[in-house]
């Protein structure tokens, strides 16, 4: 069943994917995909992010409208903060990850994503699997399901359990 499939990145695959993202003609994809991995946010949440939604002093990102239709606050790791601080900002553009040609949010990043994932030999990886990867990196580094549930904005712990995959090494 497609809904129940367990696909998440390991560290080596993540590095390989990142190296391919940096080669992309789409200059913004090298920031969008790592932001998904570093925050566990949904694709549309990242694509629609605005600079004013980030509070660098509090290391926090306010997502205005989630899938459930209400705002949530996402704590930003040092990695996410440094990613954001390394990005080019366009004057007079409120969007964090705009299409440089239109200065508006991307409606689709599929072509750039598909090209990078195939070049990284990760043809079976979907963008939504990056959310599973985020959850899995956390539980495998010792974070609790309760913490992961909060970070992903899940209302049900069962959903978080479906997203969080323990590696064989962690279990050993």
PDB file of C-alpha atoms in Angstrom:
ATOM      1  CA  UNK A   1       0.000   0.000   0.000  1.00  0.00           C
ATOM      2  CA  UNK A   2       1.433   3.387  -1.057  1.00  0.00           C
ATOM      3  CA  UNK A   3       0.193   5.045   2.165  1.00  0.00           C
ATOM      4  CA  UNK A   4       2.050   2.538   4.340  1.00  0.00           C
ATOM      5  CA  UNK A   5       5.344   2.472   2.480  1.00  0.00           C
ATOM      6  CA  UNK A   6       8.437   3.202   4.507  1.00  0.00           C
ATOM      7  CA  UNK A   7      10.930   5.323   2.622  1.00  0.00           C
ATOM      8  CA  UNK A   8      13.302   7.640   4.382  1.00  0.00           C
ATOM      9  CA  UNK A   9      16.810   8.832   3.711  1.00  0.00           C
ATOM     10  CA  UNK A  10      19.923   7.726   5.516  1.00  0.00           C
ATOM     11  CA  UNK A  11      22.803  10.156   6.041  1.00  0.00           C
ATOM     12  CA  UNK A  12      24.767   8.991   3.005  1.00  0.00           C
ATOM     13  CA  UNK A  13      21.746   9.302   0.688  1.00  0.00           C
ATOM     14  CA  UNK A  14      21.055  12.768   2.105  1.00  0.00           C
ATOM     15  CA  UNK A  15      24.599  13.909   1.303  1.00  0.00           C
ATOM     16  CA  UNK A  16      24.406  12.427  -2.185  1.00  0.00           C
ATOM     17  CA  UNK A  17      21.065  14.141  -2.838  1.00  0.00           C
ATOM     18  CA  UNK A  18      22.432  17.461  -1.593  1.00  0.00           C
ATOM     19  CA  UNK A  19      25.414  17.260  -3.941  1.00  0.00           C
ATOM     20  CA  UNK A  20      22.995  16.784  -6.862  1.00  0.00           C
ATOM     21  CA  UNK A  21      20.755  19.645  -5.711  1.00  0.00           C
ATOM     22  CA  UNK A  22      23.725  22.008  -5.817  1.00  0.00           C
ATOM     23  CA  UNK A  23      24.235  21.126  -9.494  1.00  0.00           C
ATOM     24  CA  UNK A  24      20.638  21.953 -10.431  1.00  0.00           C
ATOM     25  CA  UNK A  25      19.741  24.690 -12.919  1.00  0.00           C
ATOM     26  CA  UNK A  26      17.088  25.674 -10.398  1.00  0.00           C
ATOM     27  CA  UNK A  27      19.230  27.699  -7.988  1.00  0.00           C
ATOM     28  CA  UNK A  28      16.575  27.674  -5.241  1.00  0.00           C
ATOM     29  CA  UNK A  29      16.153  23.878  -5.027  1.00  0.00           C
ATOM     30  CA  UNK A  30      19.437  23.582  -3.091  1.00  0.00           C
ATOM     31  CA  UNK A  31      17.716  25.528  -0.285  1.00  0.00           C
ATOM     32  CA  UNK A  32      14.142  24.246  -0.579  1.00  0.00           C
ATOM     33  CA  UNK A  33      14.900  20.532  -0.223  1.00  0.00           C
ATOM     34  CA  UNK A  34      17.333  20.940   2.723  1.00  0.00           C
ATOM     35  CA  UNK A  35      14.742  23.173   4.423  1.00  0.00           C
ATOM     36  CA  UNK A  36      12.210  20.341   4.089  1.00  0.00           C
ATOM     37  CA  UNK A  37      14.696  17.870   5.584  1.00  0.00           C
ATOM     38  CA  UNK A  38      15.792  20.216   8.386  1.00  0.00           C
ATOM     39  CA  UNK A  39      12.288  21.212   9.511  1.00  0.00           C
ATOM     40  CA  UNK A  40       9.971  18.364   8.532  1.00  0.00           C
ATOM     41  CA  UNK A  41       7.668  20.965   6.999  1.00  0.00           C
ATOM     42  CA  UNK A  42       5.360  20.177   4.111  1.00  0.00           C
ATOM     43  CA  UNK A  43       6.373  21.228   0.604  1.00  0.00           C
ATOM     44  CA  UNK A  44       3.722  23.934   0.299  1.00  0.00           C
ATOM     45  CA  UNK A  45       4.637  25.334   3.741  1.00  0.00           C
ATOM     46  CA  UNK A  46       8.223  25.846   2.596  1.00  0.00           C
ATOM     47  CA  UNK A  47       7.328  27.154  -0.866  1.00  0.00           C
ATOM     48  CA  UNK A  48       4.944  29.718   0.669  1.00  0.00           C
ATOM     49  CA  UNK A  49       7.289  30.818   3.488  1.00  0.00           C
ATOM     50  CA  UNK A  50       7.838  34.559   3.895  1.00  0.00           C
ATOM     51  CA  UNK A  51      10.809  36.260   5.518  1.00  0.00           C
ATOM     52  CA  UNK A  52       8.527  37.960   8.047  1.00  0.00           C
ATOM     53  CA  UNK A  53       7.498  34.510   9.347  1.00  0.00           C
ATOM     54  CA  UNK A  54      10.994  33.796  10.686  1.00  0.00           C
ATOM     55  CA  UNK A  55      12.143  35.029  14.080  1.00  0.00           C
ATOM     56  CA  UNK A  56      15.893  34.512  14.148  1.00  0.00           C
ATOM     57  CA  UNK A  57      16.220  35.688  17.764  1.00  0.00           C
ATOM     58  CA  UNK A  58      13.799  32.998  18.920  1.00  0.00           C
ATOM     59  CA  UNK A  59      14.895  30.486  16.238  1.00  0.00           C
ATOM     60  CA  UNK A  60      11.268  30.073  15.249  1.00  0.00           C
ATOM     61  CA  UNK A  61       9.189  29.893  12.081  1.00  0.00           C
ATOM     62  CA  UNK A  62       5.490  30.692  12.132  1.00  0.00           C
ATOM     63  CA  UNK A  63       3.630  28.731   9.481  1.00  0.00           C
ATOM     64  CA  UNK A  64       0.383  30.636   8.958  1.00  0.00           C
ATOM     65  CA  UNK A  65      -1.820  27.923   7.578  1.00  0.00           C
ATOM     66  CA  UNK A  66      -1.077  24.260   8.008  1.00  0.00           C
ATOM     67  CA  UNK A  67      -2.893  21.295   6.496  1.00  0.00           C
ATOM     68  CA  UNK A  68      -5.290  21.552   9.456  1.00  0.00           C
ATOM     69  CA  UNK A  69      -5.941  25.221   8.650  1.00  0.00           C
ATOM     70  CA  UNK A  70      -4.326  26.702  11.727  1.00  0.00           C
ATOM     71  CA  UNK A  71      -0.947  28.266  12.398  1.00  0.00           C
ATOM     72  CA  UNK A  72       1.924  26.452  14.091  1.00  0.00           C
ATOM     73  CA  UNK A  73       5.390  27.403  15.258  1.00  0.00           C
ATOM     74  CA  UNK A  74       8.372  25.398  14.097  1.00  0.00           C
ATOM     75  CA  UNK A  75      11.579  25.621  16.132  1.00  0.00           C
ATOM     76  CA  UNK A  76      14.568  26.161  13.846  1.00  0.00           C
ATOM     77  CA  UNK A  77      17.736  24.147  14.375  1.00  0.00           C
ATOM     78  CA  UNK A  78      21.149  25.758  13.924  1.00  0.00           C
ATOM     79  CA  UNK A  79      21.288  24.046  10.528  1.00  0.00           C
ATOM     80  CA  UNK A  80      17.984  25.573   9.405  1.00  0.00           C
ATOM     81  CA  UNK A  81      18.996  29.031  10.664  1.00  0.00           C
ATOM     82  CA  UNK A  82      22.353  28.896   8.898  1.00  0.00           C
ATOM     83  CA  UNK A  83      20.688  27.658   5.684  1.00  0.00           C
ATOM     84  CA  UNK A  84      18.309  30.646   5.769  1.00  0.00           C
ATOM     85  CA  UNK A  85      21.119  33.085   6.575  1.00  0.00           C
ATOM     86  CA  UNK A  86      23.203  31.777   3.672  1.00  0.00           C
ATOM     87  CA  UNK A  87      20.479  32.505   1.118  1.00  0.00           C
ATOM     88  CA  UNK A  88      20.339  35.359  -1.316  1.00  0.00           C
ATOM     89  CA  UNK A  89      17.549  37.771  -0.450  1.00  0.00           C
ATOM     90  CA  UNK A  90      15.780  39.692  -3.162  1.00  0.00           C
ATOM     91  CA  UNK A  91      14.998  43.321  -2.307  1.00  0.00           C
ATOM     92  CA  UNK A  92      11.268  44.031  -2.284  1.00  0.00           C
ATOM     93  CA  UNK A  93      10.476  40.287  -2.199  1.00  0.00           C
ATOM     94  CA  UNK A  94       8.699  38.899   0.845  1.00  0.00           C
ATOM     95  CA  UNK A  95       9.016  35.238  -0.189  1.00  0.00           C
ATOM     96  CA  UNK A  96      11.843  33.193   1.286  1.00  0.00           C
ATOM     97  CA  UNK A  97      12.181  30.694  -1.580  1.00  0.00           C
ATOM     98  CA  UNK A  98      10.956  32.630  -4.644  1.00  0.00           C
ATOM     99  CA  UNK A  99      11.365  31.731  -8.252  1.00  0.00           C
ATOM    100  CA  UNK A 100      14.176  34.185  -9.170  1.00  0.00           C
ATOM    101  CA  UNK A 101      12.462  34.945 -12.501  1.00  0.00           C
ATOM    102  CA  UNK A 102       9.063  35.909 -11.067  1.00  0.00           C
ATOM    103  CA  UNK A 103       9.914  36.612  -7.388  1.00  0.00           C
ATOM    104  CA  UNK A 104       6.767  34.641  -6.545  1.00  0.00           C
ATOM    105  CA  UNK A 105       6.498  31.224  -4.874  1.00  0.00           C
ATOM    106  CA  UNK A 106       7.029  28.238  -7.140  1.00  0.00           C
ATOM    107  CA  UNK A 107       3.830  26.510  -8.183  1.00  0.00           C
ATOM    108  CA  UNK A 108       5.879  23.379  -8.868  1.00  0.00           C
ATOM    109  CA  UNK A 109       9.454  22.230  -8.253  1.00  0.00           C
ATOM    110  CA  UNK A 110       8.889  18.778  -9.662  1.00  0.00           C
ATOM    111  CA  UNK A 111      11.241  18.977 -12.661  1.00  0.00           C
ATOM    112  CA  UNK A 112      14.225  20.175 -10.594  1.00  0.00           C
ATOM    113  CA  UNK A 113      13.416  17.683  -7.822  1.00  0.00           C
ATOM    114  CA  UNK A 114      12.953  14.794 -10.235  1.00  0.00           C
ATOM    115  CA  UNK A 115      16.224  15.577 -12.024  1.00  0.00           C
ATOM    116  CA  UNK A 116      18.201  15.768  -8.752  1.00  0.00           C
ATOM    117  CA  UNK A 117      16.702  12.631  -7.179  1.00  0.00           C
ATOM    118  CA  UNK A 118      17.306  10.581 -10.346  1.00  0.00           C
ATOM    119  CA  UNK A 119      20.895  11.850 -10.568  1.00  0.00           C
ATOM    120  CA  UNK A 120      21.341  10.831  -6.908  1.00  0.00           C
ATOM    121  CA  UNK A 121      19.937   7.385  -7.806  1.00  0.00           C
ATOM    122  CA  UNK A 122      16.919   7.904  -5.518  1.00  0.00           C
ATOM    123  CA  UNK A 123      14.157   7.406  -8.099  1.00  0.00           C
ATOM    124  CA  UNK A 124      11.763   5.969  -5.511  1.00  0.00           C
ATOM    125  CA  UNK A 125      12.055   8.973  -3.172  1.00  0.00           C
ATOM    126  CA  UNK A 126       9.075  11.340  -3.011  1.00  0.00           C
ATOM    127  CA  UNK A 127       9.206  14.852  -1.596  1.00  0.00           C
ATOM    128  CA  UNK A 128       6.849  13.794   1.194  1.00  0.00           C
ATOM    129  CA  UNK A 129       9.399  11.119   2.199  1.00  0.00           C
ATOM    130  CA  UNK A 130      11.617  13.989   3.372  1.00  0.00           C
ATOM    131  CA  UNK A 131       9.116  14.534   6.205  1.00  0.00           C
ATOM    132  CA  UNK A 132       9.536  10.860   7.126  1.00  0.00           C
ATOM    133  CA  UNK A 133      13.315  11.327   6.927  1.00  0.00           C
ATOM    134  CA  UNK A 134      13.154  14.274   9.350  1.00  0.00           C
ATOM    135  CA  UNK A 135      11.120  12.214  11.837  1.00  0.00           C
ATOM    136  CA  UNK A 136      13.411   9.216  11.431  1.00  0.00           C
ATOM    137  CA  UNK A 137      16.613  11.235  11.905  1.00  0.00           C
ATOM    138  CA  UNK A 138      15.121  12.547  15.165  1.00  0.00           C
ATOM    139  CA  UNK A 139      14.014   9.213  16.667  1.00  0.00           C
ATOM    140  CA  UNK A 140      17.268   7.554  15.631  1.00  0.00           C
ATOM    141  CA  UNK A 141      19.196  10.274  17.462  1.00  0.00           C
ATOM    142  CA  UNK A 142      17.221   9.637  20.643  1.00  0.00           C
ATOM    143  CA  UNK A 143      14.341  12.156  20.455  1.00  0.00           C
ATOM    144  CA  UNK A 144      11.009  10.957  21.821  1.00  0.00           C
ATOM    145  CA  UNK A 145       7.904  10.356  19.733  1.00  0.00           C
ATOM    146  CA  UNK A 146       6.240  13.103  21.763  1.00  0.00           C
ATOM    147  CA  UNK A 147       8.936  15.587  20.664  1.00  0.00           C
ATOM    148  CA  UNK A 148       8.674  14.463  17.032  1.00  0.00           C
ATOM    149  CA  UNK A 149       4.869  14.697  17.172  1.00  0.00           C
ATOM    150  CA  UNK A 150       5.147  18.295  18.334  1.00  0.00           C
ATOM    151  CA  UNK A 151       7.762  19.203  15.708  1.00  0.00           C
ATOM    152  CA  UNK A 152       5.682  17.744  12.866  1.00  0.00           C
ATOM    153  CA  UNK A 153       2.477  19.319  14.153  1.00  0.00           C
ATOM    154  CA  UNK A 154       0.651  15.988  14.341  1.00  0.00           C
ATOM    155  CA  UNK A 155      -2.483  15.830  16.489  1.00  0.00           C
ATOM    156  CA  UNK A 156      -2.346  12.007  16.688  1.00  0.00           C
ATOM    157  CA  UNK A 157       0.654  10.061  18.002  1.00  0.00           C
ATOM    158  CA  UNK A 158      -0.298   7.213  15.619  1.00  0.00           C
ATOM    159  CA  UNK A 159       0.529   9.466  12.668  1.00  0.00           C
ATOM    160  CA  UNK A 160       3.919  10.274  14.198  1.00  0.00           C
ATOM    161  CA  UNK A 161       4.590   6.565  14.688  1.00  0.00           C
ATOM    162  CA  UNK A 162       3.956   5.999  10.979  1.00  0.00           C
ATOM    163  CA  UNK A 163       6.484   8.734  10.126  1.00  0.00           C
ATOM    164  CA  UNK A 164       9.240   7.675  12.519  1.00  0.00           C
ATOM    165  CA  UNK A 165      11.336   4.740  11.339  1.00  0.00           C
ATOM    166  CA  UNK A 166      14.052   3.188  13.463  1.00  0.00           C
ATOM    167  CA  UNK A 167      17.120   1.994  11.608  1.00  0.00           C
ATOM    168  CA  UNK A 168      18.621  -1.443  12.142  1.00  0.00           C
ATOM    169  CA  UNK A 169      21.710   0.241  13.666  1.00  0.00           C
ATOM    170  CA  UNK A 170      19.596   2.087  16.231  1.00  0.00           C
ATOM    171  CA  UNK A 171      17.829  -1.130  17.204  1.00  0.00           C
ATOM    172  CA  UNK A 172      21.137  -3.003  17.461  1.00  0.00           C
TER     173      UNK A 172
END
